[in-house]
Coordinates of N, CA and C in Angstrom, one line a residue:
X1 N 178.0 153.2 -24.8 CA 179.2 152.9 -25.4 C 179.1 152.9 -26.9
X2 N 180.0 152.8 -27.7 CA 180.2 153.4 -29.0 C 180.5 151.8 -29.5
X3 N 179.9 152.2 -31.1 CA 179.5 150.6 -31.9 C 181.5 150.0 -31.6
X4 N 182.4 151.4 -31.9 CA 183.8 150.8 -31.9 C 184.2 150.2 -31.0
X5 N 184.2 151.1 -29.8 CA 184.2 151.1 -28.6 C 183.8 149.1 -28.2
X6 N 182.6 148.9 -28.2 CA 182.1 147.8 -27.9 C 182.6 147.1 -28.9
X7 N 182.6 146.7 -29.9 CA 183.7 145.9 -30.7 C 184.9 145.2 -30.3
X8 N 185.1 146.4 -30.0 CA 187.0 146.5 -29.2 C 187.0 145.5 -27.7
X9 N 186.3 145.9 -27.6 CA 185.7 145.1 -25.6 C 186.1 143.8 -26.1
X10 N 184.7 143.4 -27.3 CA 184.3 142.3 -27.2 C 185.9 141.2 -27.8
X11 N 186.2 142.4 -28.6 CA 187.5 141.6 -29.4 C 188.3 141.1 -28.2
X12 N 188.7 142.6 -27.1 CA 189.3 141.6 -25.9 C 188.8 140.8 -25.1
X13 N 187.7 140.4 -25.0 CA 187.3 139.6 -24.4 C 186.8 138.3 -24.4
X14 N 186.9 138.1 -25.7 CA 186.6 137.0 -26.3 C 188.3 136.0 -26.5
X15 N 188.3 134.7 -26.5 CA 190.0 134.3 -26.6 C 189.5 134.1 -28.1
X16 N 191.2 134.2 -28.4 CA 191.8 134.7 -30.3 C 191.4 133.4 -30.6
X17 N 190.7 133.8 -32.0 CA 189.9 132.5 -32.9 C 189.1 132.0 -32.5
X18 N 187.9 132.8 -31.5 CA 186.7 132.5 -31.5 C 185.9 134.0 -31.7
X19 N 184.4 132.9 -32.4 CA 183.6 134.2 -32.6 C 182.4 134.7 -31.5
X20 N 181.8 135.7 -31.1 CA 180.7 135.7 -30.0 C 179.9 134.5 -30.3
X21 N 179.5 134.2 -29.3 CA 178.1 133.3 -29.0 C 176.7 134.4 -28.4
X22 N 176.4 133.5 -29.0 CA 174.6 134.1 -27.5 C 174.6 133.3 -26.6
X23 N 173.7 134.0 -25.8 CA 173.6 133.4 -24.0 C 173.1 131.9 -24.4
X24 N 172.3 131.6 -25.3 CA 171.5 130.0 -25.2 C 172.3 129.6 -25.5
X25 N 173.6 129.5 -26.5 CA 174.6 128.8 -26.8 C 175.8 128.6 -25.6
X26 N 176.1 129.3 -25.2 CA 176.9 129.5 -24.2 C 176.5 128.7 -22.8
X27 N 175.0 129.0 -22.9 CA 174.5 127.9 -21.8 C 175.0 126.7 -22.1
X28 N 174.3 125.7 -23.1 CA 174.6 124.9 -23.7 C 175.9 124.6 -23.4
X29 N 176.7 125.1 -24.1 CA 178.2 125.0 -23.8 C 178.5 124.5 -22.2
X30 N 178.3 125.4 -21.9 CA 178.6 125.7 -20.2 C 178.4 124.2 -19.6
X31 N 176.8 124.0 -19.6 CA 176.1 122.7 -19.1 C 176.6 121.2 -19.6
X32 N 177.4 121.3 -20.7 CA 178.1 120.0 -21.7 C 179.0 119.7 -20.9
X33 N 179.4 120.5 -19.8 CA 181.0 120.6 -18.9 C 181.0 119.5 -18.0
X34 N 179.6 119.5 -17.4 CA 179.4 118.8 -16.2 C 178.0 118.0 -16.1
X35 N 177.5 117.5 -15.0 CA 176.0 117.3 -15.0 C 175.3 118.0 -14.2
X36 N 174.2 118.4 -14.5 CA 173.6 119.0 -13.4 C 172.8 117.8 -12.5
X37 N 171.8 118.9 -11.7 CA 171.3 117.9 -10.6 C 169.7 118.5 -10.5
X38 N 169.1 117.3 -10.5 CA 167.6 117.7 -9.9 C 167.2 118.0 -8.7
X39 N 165.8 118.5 -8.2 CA 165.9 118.9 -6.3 C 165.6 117.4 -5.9
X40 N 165.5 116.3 -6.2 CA 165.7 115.2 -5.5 C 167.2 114.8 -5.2
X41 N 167.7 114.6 -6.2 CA 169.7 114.8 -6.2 C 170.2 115.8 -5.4
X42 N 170.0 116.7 -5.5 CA 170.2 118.3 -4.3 C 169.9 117.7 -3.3
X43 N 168.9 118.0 -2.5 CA 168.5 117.0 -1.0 C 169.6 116.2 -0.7
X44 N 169.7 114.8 -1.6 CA 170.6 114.0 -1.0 C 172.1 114.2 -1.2
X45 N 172.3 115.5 -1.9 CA 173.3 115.7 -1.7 C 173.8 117.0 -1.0
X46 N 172.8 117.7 -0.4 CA 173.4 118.0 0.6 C 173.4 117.1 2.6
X47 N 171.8 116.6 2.4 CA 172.4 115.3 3.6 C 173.6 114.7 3.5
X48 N 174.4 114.6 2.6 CA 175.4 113.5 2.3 C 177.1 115.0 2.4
X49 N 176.4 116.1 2.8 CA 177.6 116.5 3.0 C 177.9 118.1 2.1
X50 N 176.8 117.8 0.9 CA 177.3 119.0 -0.3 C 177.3 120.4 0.7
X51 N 177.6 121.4 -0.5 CA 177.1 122.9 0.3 C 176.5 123.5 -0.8
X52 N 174.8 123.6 -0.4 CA 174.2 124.2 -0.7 C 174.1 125.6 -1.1
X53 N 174.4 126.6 -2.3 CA 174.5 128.2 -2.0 C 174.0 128.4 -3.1
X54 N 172.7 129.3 -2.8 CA 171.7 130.5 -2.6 C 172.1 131.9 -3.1
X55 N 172.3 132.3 -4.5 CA 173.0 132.8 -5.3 C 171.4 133.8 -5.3
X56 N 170.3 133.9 -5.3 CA 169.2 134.7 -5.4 C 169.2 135.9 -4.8
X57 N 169.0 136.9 -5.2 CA 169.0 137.9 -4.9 C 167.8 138.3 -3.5
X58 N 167.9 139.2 -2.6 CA 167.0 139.1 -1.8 C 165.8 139.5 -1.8
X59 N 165.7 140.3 -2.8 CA 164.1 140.2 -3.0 C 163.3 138.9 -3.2
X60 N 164.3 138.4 -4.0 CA 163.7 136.8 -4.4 C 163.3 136.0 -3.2
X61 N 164.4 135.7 -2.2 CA 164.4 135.5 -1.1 C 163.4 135.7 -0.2
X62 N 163.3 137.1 -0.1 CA 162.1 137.8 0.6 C 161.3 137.2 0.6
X63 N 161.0 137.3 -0.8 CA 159.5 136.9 -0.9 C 159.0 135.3 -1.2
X64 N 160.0 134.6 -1.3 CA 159.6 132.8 -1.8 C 160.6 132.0 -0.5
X65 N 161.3 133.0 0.2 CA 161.6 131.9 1.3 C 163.3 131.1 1.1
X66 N 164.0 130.6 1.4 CA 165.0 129.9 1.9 C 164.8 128.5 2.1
X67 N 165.9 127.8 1.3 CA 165.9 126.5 1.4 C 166.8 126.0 3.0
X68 N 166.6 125.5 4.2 CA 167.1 125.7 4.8 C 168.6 124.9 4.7
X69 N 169.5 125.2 5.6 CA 170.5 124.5 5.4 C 171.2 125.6 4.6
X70 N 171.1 126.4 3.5 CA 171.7 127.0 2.0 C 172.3 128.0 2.3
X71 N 173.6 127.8 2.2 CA 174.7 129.3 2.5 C 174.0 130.5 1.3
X72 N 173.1 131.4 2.1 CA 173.1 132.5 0.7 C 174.4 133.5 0.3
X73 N 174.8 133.5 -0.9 CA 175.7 134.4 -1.4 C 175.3 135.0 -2.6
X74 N 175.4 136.1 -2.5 CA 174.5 137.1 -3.6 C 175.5 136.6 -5.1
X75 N 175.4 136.9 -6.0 CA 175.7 136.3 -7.3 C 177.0 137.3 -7.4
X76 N 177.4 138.4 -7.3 CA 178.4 139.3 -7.6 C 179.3 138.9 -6.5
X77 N 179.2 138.0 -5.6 CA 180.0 137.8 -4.5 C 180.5 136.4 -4.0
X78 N 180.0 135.7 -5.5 CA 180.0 134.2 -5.4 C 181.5 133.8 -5.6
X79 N 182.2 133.7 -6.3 CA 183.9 133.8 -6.6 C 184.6 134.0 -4.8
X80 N 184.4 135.2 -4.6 CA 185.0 136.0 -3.5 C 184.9 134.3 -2.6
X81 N 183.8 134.5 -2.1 CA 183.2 133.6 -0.8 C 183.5 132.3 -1.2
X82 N 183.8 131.7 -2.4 CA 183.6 130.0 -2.7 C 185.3 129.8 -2.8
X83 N 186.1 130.4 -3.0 CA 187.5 130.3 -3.4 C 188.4 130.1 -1.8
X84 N 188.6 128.3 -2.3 CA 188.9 128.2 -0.9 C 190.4 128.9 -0.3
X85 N 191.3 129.4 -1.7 CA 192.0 130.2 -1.4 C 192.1 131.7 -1.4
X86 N 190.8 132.3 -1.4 CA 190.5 133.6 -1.2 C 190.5 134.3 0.0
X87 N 191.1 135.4 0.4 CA 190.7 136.2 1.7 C 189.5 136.4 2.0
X88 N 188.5 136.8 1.4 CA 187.4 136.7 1.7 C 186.5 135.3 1.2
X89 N 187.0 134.3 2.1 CA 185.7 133.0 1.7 C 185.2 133.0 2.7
X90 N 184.1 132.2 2.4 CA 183.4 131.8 3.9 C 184.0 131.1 4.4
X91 N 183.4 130.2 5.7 CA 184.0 129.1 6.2 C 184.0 128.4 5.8
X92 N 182.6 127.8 5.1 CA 182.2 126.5 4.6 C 182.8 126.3 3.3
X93 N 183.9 127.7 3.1 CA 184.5 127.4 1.9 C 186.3 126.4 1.7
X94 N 185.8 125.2 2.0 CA 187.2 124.0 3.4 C 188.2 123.7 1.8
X95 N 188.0 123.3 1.0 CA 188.8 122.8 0.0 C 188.1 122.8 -1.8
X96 N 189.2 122.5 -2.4 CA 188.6 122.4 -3.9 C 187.5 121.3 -4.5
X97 N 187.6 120.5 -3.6 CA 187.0 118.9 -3.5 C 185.5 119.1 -2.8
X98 N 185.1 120.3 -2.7 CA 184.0 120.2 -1.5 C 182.8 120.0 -2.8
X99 N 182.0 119.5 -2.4 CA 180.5 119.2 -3.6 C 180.0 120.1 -2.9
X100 N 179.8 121.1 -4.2 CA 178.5 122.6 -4.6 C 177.5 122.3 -5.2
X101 N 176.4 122.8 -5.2 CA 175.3 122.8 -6.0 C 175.1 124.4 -5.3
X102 N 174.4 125.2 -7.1 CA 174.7 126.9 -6.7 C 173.1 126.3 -7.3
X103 N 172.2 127.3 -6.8 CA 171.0 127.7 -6.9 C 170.5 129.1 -7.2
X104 N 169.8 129.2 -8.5 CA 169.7 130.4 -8.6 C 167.9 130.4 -8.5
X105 N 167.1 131.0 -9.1 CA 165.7 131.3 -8.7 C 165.5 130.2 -10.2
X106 N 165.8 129.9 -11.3 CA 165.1 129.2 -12.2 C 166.0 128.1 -13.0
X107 N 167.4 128.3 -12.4 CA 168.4 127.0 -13.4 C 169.3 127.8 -14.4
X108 N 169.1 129.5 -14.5 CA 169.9 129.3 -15.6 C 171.4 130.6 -15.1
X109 N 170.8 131.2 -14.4 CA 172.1 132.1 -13.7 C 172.9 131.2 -13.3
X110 N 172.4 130.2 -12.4 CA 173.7 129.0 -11.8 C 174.0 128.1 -12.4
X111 N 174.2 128.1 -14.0 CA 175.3 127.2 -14.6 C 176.1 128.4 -15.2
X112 N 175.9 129.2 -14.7 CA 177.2 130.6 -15.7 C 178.1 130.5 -14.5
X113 N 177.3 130.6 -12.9 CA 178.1 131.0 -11.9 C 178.9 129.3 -11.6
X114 N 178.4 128.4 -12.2 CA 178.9 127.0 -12.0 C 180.2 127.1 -12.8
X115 N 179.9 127.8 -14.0 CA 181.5 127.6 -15.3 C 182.5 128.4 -14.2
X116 N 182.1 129.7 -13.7 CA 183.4 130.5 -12.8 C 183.5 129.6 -11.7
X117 N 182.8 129.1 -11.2 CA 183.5 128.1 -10.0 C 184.5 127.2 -10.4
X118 N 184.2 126.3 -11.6 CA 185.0 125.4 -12.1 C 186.3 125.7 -12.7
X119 N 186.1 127.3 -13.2 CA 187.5 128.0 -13.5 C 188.8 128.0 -12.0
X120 N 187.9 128.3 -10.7 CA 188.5 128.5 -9.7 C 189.0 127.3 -9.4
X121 N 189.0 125.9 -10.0 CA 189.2 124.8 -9.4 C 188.3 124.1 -8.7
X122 N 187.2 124.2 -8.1 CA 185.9 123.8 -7.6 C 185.7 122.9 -8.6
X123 N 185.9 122.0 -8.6 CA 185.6 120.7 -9.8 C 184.7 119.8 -9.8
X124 N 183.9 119.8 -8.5 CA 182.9 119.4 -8.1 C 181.3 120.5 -8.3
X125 N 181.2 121.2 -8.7 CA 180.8 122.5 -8.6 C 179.2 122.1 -9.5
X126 N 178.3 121.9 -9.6 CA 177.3 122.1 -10.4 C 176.0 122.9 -9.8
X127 N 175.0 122.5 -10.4 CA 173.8 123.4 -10.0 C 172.3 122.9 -9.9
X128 N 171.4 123.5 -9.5 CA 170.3 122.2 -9.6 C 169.4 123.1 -10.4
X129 N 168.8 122.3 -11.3 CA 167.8 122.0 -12.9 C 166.6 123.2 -12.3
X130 N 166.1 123.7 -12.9 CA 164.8 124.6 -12.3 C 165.1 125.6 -11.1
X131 N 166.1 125.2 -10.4 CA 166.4 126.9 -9.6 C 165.8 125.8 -8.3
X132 N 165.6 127.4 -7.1 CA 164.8 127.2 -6.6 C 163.2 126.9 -6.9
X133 N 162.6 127.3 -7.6 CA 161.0 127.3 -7.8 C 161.5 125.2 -8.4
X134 N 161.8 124.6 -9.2 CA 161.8 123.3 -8.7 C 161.9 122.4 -7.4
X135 N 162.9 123.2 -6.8 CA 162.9 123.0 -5.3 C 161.7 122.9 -4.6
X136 N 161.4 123.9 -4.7 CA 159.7 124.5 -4.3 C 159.3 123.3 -4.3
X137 N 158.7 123.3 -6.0 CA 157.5 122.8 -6.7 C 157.7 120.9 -6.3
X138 N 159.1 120.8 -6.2 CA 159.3 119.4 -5.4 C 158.8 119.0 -4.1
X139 N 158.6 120.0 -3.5 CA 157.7 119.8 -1.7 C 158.9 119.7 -1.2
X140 N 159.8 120.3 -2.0 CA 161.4 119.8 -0.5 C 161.4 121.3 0.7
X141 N 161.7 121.2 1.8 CA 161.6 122.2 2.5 C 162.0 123.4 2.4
X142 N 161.1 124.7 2.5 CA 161.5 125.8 2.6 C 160.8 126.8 3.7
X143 N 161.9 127.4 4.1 CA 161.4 128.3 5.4 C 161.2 129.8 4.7
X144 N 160.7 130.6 5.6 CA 160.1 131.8 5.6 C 161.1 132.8 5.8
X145 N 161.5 133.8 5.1 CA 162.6 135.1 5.5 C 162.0 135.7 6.8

């Protein structure tokens, strides 16, 4: 793409009277929104009802295993499936009220996909601290692909 070209993008895409950020800023930003959660907080909140979703791509999967219980939805397809008024949601996708926690492989993909949930109304929507590999590293259960 061309220096103008991309300029132009960013001009549209950015809202009027703000300047770019970088990804660490933006994180920041993003995470100021809400709280996150640790994999001891995750656990009890999906016993308690949350829905768990497994935003990791399948290689990832493949090879480190599944939290059980955890609706997987690939990251490009997260919006589609969580929007309880979308044609394409899952089932487990019942109301705006439902408590999410999105898991990605390390904590930081799933507070970007947490801000687009919260755009959709998902107001309950956060993500848990370290990804899966905290999960792991917590001894909470994980099964084999």
């Amino acid at each position: 793409m061309s220096a103008d070209r991309n300029a132009a993008v960013q001009r549209l895409s950015a809202p009027v009277g703000t300047a770019p950020v970088g990804v660490d800023e933006l994180l920041e930003r993003v995470r100021a929104g809400y709280d996150r959660i640790g994999p001891p907080e995750a656990a009890a909140a999906a016993e308690a009802g949350a829905l768990l979703v497994d935003i990791r791509y399948a290689a990832l999967r493949d090879r480190d295993g599944l939290i059980p219980g955890a609706l997987v939805v690939e990251r490009n397809e997260l919006e589609w499936r969580l929007d309880p008024q979308g044609s394409h949601r899952a089932a487990e996708a019942v109301g705006h009220d439902l408590r999410i926690v999105v898991i990605c492989n390390e904590g930081y993909a799933s507070s970007l996909a947490v801000a687009s949930l919260r755009q959709l109304g998902l107001h309950r929507a956060t993500d848990l601290i370290g990804g899966f590999q905290a999960w792991r590293a917590a001894g909470l259960p994980v099964t084999s692909v």
